[in-house]
Coordinates of C-alpha atoms and ligand atoms in Angstrom, one line a residue:
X1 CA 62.5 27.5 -13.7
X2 CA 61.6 24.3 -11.5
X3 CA 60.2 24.9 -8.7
X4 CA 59.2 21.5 -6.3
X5 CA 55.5 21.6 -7.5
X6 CA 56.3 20.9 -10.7
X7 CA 60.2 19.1 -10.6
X8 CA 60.8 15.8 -12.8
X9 CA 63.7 14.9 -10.3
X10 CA 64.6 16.3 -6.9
X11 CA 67.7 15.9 -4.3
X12 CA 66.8 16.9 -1.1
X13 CA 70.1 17.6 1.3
X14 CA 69.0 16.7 5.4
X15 CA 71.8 18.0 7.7
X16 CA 72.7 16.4 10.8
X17 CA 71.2 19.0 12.5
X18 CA 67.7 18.3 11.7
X19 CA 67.8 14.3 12.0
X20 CA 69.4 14.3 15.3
X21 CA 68.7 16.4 18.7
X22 CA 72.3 18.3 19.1
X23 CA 71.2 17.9 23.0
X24 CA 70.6 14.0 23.7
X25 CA 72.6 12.5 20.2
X26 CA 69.0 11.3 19.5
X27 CA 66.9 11.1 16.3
X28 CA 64.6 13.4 15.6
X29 CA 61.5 10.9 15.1
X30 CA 58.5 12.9 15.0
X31 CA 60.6 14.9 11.9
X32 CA 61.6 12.0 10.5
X33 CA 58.2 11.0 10.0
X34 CA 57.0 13.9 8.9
X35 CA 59.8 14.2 6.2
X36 CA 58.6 10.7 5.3
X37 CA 55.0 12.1 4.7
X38 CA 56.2 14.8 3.0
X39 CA 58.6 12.6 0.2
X40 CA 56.2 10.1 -0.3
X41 CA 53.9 13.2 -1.6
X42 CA 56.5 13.8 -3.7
X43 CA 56.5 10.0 -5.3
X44 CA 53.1 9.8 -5.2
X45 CA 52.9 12.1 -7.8
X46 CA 55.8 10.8 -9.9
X47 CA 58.6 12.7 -8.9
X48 CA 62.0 10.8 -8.2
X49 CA 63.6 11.7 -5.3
X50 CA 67.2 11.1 -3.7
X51 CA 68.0 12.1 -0.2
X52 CA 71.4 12.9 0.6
X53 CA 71.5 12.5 4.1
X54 CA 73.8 13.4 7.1
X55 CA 74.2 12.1 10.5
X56 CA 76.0 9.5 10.6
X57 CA 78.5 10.9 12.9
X58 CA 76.3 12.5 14.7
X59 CA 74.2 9.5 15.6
X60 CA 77.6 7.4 15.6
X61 CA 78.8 10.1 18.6
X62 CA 76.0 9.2 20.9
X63 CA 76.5 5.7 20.6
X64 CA 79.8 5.4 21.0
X65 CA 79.8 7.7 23.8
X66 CA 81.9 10.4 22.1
X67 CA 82.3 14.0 23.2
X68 CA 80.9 16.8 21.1
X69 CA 83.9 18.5 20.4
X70 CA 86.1 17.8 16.9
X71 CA 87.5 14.5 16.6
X72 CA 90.4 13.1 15.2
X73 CA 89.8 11.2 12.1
X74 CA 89.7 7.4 13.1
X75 CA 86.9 8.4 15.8
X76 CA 85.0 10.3 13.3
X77 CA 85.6 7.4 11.1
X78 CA 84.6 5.4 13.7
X79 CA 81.3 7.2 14.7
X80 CA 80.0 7.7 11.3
X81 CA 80.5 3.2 10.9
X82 CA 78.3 3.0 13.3
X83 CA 76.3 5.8 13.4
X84 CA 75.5 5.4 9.7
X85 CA 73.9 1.6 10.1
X86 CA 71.3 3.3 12.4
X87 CA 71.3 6.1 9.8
X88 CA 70.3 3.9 7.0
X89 CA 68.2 2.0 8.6
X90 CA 65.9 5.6 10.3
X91 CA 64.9 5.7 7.0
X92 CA 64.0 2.5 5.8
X93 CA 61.8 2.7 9.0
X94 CA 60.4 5.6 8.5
X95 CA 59.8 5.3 4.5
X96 CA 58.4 1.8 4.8
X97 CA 55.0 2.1 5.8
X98 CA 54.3 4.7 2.6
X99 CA 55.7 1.8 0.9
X100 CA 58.5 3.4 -0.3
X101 CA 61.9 1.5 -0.9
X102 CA 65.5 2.8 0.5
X103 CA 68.7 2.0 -0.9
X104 CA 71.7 3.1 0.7
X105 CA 74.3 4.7 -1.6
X106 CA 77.9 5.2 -0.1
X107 CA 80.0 7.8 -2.1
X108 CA 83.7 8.9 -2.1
X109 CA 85.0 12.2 -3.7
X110 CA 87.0 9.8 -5.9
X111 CA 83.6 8.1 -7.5
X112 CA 82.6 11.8 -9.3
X113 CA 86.7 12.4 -10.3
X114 CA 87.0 9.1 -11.9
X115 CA 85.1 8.5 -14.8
X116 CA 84.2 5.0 -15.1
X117 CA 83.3 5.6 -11.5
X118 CA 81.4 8.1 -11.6
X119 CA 79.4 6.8 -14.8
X120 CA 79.6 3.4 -13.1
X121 CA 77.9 5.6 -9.5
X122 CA 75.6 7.5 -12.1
X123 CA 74.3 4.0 -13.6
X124 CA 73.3 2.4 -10.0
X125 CA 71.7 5.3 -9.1
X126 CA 69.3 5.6 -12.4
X127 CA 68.4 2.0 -11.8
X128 CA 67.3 2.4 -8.6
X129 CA 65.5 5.6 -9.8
X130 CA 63.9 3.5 -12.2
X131 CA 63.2 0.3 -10.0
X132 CA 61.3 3.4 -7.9
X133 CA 63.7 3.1 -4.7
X134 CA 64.3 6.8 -3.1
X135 CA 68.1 6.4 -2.4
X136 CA 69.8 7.1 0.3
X137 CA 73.2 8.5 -0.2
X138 CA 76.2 9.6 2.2
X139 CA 79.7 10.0 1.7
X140 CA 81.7 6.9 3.3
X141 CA 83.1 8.4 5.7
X142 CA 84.6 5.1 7.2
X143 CA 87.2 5.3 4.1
X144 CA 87.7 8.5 2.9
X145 CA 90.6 10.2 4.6
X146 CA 90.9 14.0 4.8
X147 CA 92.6 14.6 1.5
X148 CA 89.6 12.5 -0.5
X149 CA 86.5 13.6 1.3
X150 CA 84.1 16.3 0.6
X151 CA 83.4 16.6 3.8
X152 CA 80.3 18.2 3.8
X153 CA 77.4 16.8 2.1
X154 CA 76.3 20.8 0.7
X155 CA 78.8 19.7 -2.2
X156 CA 78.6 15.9 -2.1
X157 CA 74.2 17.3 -2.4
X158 CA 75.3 19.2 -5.5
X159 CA 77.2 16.4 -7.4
X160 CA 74.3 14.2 -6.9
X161 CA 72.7 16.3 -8.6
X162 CA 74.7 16.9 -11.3
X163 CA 75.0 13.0 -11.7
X164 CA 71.3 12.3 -12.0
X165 CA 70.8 15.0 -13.4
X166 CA 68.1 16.8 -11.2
X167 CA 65.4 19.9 -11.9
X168 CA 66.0 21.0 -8.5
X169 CA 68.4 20.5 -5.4
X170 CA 66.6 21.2 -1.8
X171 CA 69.1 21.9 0.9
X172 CA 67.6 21.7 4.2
X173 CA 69.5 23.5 6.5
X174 CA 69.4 25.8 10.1
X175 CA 69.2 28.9 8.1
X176 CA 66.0 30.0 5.8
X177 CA 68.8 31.3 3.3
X178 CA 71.5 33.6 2.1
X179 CA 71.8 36.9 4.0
X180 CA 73.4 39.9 3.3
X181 CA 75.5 39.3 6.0
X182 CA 75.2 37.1 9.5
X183 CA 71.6 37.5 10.5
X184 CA 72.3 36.6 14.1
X185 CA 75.1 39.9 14.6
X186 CA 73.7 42.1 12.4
X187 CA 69.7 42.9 12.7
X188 CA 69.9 45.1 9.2
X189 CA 70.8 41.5 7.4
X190 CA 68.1 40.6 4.6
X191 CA 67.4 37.3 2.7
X192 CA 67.7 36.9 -0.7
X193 CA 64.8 35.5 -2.6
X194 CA 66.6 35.0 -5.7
X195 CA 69.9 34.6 -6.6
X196 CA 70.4 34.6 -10.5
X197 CA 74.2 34.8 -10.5
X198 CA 76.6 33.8 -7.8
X199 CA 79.3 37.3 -7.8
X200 CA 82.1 37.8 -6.1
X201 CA 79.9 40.5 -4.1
X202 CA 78.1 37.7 -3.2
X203 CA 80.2 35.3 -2.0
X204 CA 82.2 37.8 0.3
X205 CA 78.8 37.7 2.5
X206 CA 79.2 34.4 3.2
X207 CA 80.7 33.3 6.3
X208 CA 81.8 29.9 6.9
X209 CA 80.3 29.1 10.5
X210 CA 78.2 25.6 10.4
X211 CA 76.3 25.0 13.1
X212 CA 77.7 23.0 16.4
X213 CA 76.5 19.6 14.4
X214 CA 76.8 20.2 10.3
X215 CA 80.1 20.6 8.4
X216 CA 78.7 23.6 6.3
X217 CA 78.6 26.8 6.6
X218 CA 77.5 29.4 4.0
X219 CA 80.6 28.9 2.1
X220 CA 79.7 25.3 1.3
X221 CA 76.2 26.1 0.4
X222 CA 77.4 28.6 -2.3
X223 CA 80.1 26.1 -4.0
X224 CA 76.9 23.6 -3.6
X225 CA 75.3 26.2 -5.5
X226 CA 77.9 26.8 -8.3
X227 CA 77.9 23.5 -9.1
X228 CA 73.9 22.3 -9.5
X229 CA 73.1 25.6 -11.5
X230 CA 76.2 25.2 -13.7
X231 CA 74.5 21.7 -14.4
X232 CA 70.5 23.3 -15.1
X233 CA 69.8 22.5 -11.8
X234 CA 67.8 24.8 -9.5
X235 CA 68.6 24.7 -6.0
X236 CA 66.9 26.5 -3.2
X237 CA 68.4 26.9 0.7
X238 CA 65.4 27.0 3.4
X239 CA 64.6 26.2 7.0
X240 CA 63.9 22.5 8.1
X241 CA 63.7 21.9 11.4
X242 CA 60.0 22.5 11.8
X243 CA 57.9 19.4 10.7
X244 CA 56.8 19.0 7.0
X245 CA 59.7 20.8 5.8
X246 CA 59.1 20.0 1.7
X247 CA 55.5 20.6 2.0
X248 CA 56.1 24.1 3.7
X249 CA 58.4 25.1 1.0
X250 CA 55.6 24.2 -1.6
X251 CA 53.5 26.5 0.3
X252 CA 56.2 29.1 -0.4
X253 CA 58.6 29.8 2.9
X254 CA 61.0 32.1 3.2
X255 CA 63.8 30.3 1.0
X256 CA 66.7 31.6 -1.2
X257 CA 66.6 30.1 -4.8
X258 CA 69.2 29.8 -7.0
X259 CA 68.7 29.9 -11.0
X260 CA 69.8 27.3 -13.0
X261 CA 72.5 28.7 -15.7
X262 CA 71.0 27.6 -18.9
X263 CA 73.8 26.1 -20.8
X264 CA 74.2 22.4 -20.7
X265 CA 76.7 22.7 -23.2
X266 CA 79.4 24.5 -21.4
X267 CA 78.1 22.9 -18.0
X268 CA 79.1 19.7 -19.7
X269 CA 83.1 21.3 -20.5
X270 CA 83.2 22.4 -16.7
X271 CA 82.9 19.0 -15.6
X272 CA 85.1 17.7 -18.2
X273 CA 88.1 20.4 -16.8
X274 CA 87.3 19.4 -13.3
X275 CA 88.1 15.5 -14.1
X276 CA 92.0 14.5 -13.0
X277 CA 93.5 13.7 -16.5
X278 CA 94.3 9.9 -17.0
X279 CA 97.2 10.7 -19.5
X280 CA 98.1 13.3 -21.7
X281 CA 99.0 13.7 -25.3
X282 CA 101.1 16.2 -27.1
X283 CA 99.9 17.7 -30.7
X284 CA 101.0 19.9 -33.3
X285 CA 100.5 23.4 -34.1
X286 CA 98.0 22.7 -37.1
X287 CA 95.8 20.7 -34.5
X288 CA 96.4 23.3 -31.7
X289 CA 95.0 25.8 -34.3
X290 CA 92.3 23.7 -35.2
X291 CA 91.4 22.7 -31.7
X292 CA 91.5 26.8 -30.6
X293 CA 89.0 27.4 -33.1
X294 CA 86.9 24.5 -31.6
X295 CA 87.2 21.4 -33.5
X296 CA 88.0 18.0 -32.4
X297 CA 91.2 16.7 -32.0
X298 CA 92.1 14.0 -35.0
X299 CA 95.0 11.5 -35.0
X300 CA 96.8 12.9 -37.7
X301 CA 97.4 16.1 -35.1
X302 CA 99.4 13.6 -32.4
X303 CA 103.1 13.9 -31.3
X304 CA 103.1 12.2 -28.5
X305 CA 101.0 9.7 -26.1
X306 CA 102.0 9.6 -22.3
X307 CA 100.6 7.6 -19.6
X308 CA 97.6 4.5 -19.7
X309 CA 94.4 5.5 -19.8
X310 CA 91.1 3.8 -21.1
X311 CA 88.2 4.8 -23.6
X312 CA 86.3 7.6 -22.1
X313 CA 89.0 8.6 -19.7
X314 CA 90.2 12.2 -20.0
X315 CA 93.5 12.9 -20.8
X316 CA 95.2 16.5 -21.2
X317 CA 96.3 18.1 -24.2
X318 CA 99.4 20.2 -24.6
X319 CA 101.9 21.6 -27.4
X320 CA 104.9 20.9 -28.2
X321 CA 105.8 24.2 -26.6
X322 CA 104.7 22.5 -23.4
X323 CA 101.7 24.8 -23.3
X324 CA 98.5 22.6 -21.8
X325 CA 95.5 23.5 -24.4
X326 CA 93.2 22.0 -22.3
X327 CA 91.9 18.3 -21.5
X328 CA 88.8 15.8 -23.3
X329 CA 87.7 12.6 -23.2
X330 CA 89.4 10.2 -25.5
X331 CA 88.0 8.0 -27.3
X332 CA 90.7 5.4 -27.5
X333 CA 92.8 3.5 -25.4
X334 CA 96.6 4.9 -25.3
X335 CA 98.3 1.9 -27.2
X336 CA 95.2 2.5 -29.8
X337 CA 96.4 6.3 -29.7
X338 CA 100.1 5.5 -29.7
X339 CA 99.7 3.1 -32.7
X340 CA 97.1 5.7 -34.7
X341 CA 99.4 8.7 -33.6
X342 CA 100.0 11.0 -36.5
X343 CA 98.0 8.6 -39.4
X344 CA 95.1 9.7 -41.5
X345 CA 91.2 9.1 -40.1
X346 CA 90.9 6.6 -42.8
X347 CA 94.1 4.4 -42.4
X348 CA 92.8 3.5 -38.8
X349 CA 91.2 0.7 -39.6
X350 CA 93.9 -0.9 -41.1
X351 CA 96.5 0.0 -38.5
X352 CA 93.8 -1.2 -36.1
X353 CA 92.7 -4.4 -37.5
X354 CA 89.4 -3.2 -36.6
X355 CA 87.2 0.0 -37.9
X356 CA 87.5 3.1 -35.0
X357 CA 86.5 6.4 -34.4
X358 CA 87.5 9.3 -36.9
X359 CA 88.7 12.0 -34.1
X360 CA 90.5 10.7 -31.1
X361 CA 88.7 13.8 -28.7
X362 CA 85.7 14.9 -30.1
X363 CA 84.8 18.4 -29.3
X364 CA 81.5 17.9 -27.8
X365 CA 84.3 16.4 -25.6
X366 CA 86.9 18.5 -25.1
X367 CA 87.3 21.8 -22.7
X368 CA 89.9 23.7 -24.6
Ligands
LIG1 N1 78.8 12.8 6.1 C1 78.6 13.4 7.4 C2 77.7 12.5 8.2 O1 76.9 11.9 7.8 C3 78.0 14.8 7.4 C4 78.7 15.8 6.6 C5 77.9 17.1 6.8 O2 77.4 17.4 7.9 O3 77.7 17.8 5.8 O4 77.8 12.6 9.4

């Protein structure tokens, strides 16, 4: 397994909590510049690093005068617009001078459920990788209403990862891990070291409190978890409010880590089901037969075409029982699929006017 001596690609996850005293609304300098330290260790020795940071509404509080007590939504959105300039720019200062670049990367929930999105998000963020930049990412908080948001950047952490595609996902939090119940009421609570499968048994001892600053609790932390590991990504939950947080945990602090699950392959179907379907199409029961036993889905097989979605977009697919099979990504438009619907592989090209694809969802594509 990765550890962060020897990971390719890392996302490190700063809560509010450590970048900005909960007392005085300040930053947290003399950690900031140790964090700094710390990453550019990291990229001196050819690791790529994102930071997913917090904060921005908690440095957008103190400047805006606001109480620390729950706010409604256009004040949050409020705080974190101008909370998250001085957010962004903490960083550059602080990065600068190991000459590292920042670039700041604003996300919405909507950028990883939308596939062109998401691939366009993924694409910006492996060329700044590649320029060398360290980016800086947040969820736009300024835009993204209640309904869209992640809210907590435990998750928003763990689908960066997934996007780039990371060996390991750091979360740096105000606990050094998961207990076997709250640490702070019950004194016969013990860490985990490793966690190699997230149960049910497990996920009943987490409780939900964040602390007075972070949006996360436990709970968050674990769906953070299910999600990088279910991509082959590591991800380990340890103290970091003491300085050189990265470089302690390469010295081995008391952390919980959580083992990747092995299986690109079905991590790649779980993210297909978890994309909002663009369209849907309706097949027969030869192709729901042949799809069941895990083969891709050929025009021939279509009934029906409903809705407008594009290349790559998924799209359900369902019986003509009404029964949803499942959902994939198609590889044609929907008038392409409406005009090739129910034709042989090899008359597409004519139908077309142009040589295609011969399966509409191919089954490297397809969650069925
Ligand atoms: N995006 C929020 C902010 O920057 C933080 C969410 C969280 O605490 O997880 O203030």
């Amino acid at each position: 397994m990765a550890t962060l001596s020897n990971a390719r690609r890392v996302v490190v996850k700063i809560g509010s909590a450590l970048l900005v005293d909960r007392d005085t609304g300040a930053l947290r300098t003399t950690w900031l510049a140790s964090i700094a330290e710390d990453i550019a260790r990291l990229r001196a020795r050819g690791t790529d690093v994102v930071l997913v940071s917090s904060g921005s509404i908690a440095l957008g509080r103190g400047i805006l005068g606001l109480p620390m007590t729950e706010l409604p939504l256009e004040q949050s959105q409020a705080a974190a617009a101008a909370g998250q300039i001085r957010l962004a720019r903490a960083w550059e200062e602080a990065l600068a001078p190991h000459g590292q670049i920042t670039a700041q990367v604003l996300v919405t929930l909507e950028d990883s459920a939308d596939r062109r999105r998401y691939l366009n998000s993924r694409a910006t963020l492996e060329t700044l990788i590649g320029f060398g930049a360290v980016p800086i990412v947040n969820e736009n908080d300024t835009v993204a209403t209640d309904e869209i948001r992640y809210g907590d950047n435990d998750r928003l952490a763990a689908q960066v990862a997934a996007t780039v595609g990371a060996d390991v996902l750091v979360l740096l939090s105000d606990v050094d891990g998961l207990y076997t119940g709250n640490p702070n009421d019950d004194p016969s609570a013990t860490r985990f070291d490793v966690v190699s499968q997230i149960t049910p048994e497990i996920e009943a001892m987490a409780g939900d409190a964040g602390s007075g600053l972070s949006k996360g609790g436990m709970k968050t932390k674990l769906l953070a978890a299910k999600t990088a590991t279910a991509s082959g990504c590591a991800m380990v939950i340890c103290h970091g409010a003491d300085l050189y947080p990265l470089k302690r945990l390469e010295e081995g602090c008391a952390a919980t880590w959580f083992t990747p699950q092995l299986d690109p392959h079905a991590a790649r179907k779980r993210w297909i089901s978890a994309m909002k379907p663009q369209g849907e199409v309706i097949v027969d029961e030869g192709a729901a037969v042949a799809l069941r036993a895990g083969k891709s889905l050929l025009p021939a097989g279509l009934r029906g075409v409903e809705g407008d979605f594009g290349r790559g977009d998924p799209i359900s697919i369902r019986c003509t029982t009404g029964e949803t099979l499942g959902q994939g990504l198609s590889r044609y438009t929907a008038p392409e699929a409406r005009a090739i619907a129910g034709h042989k592989s090899q008359d597409i090209e004519e139908i077309l006017g142009y040589p295609g694809r011969a399966v509409l969802i191919h089954r490297d594509d397809m969650a069925v």
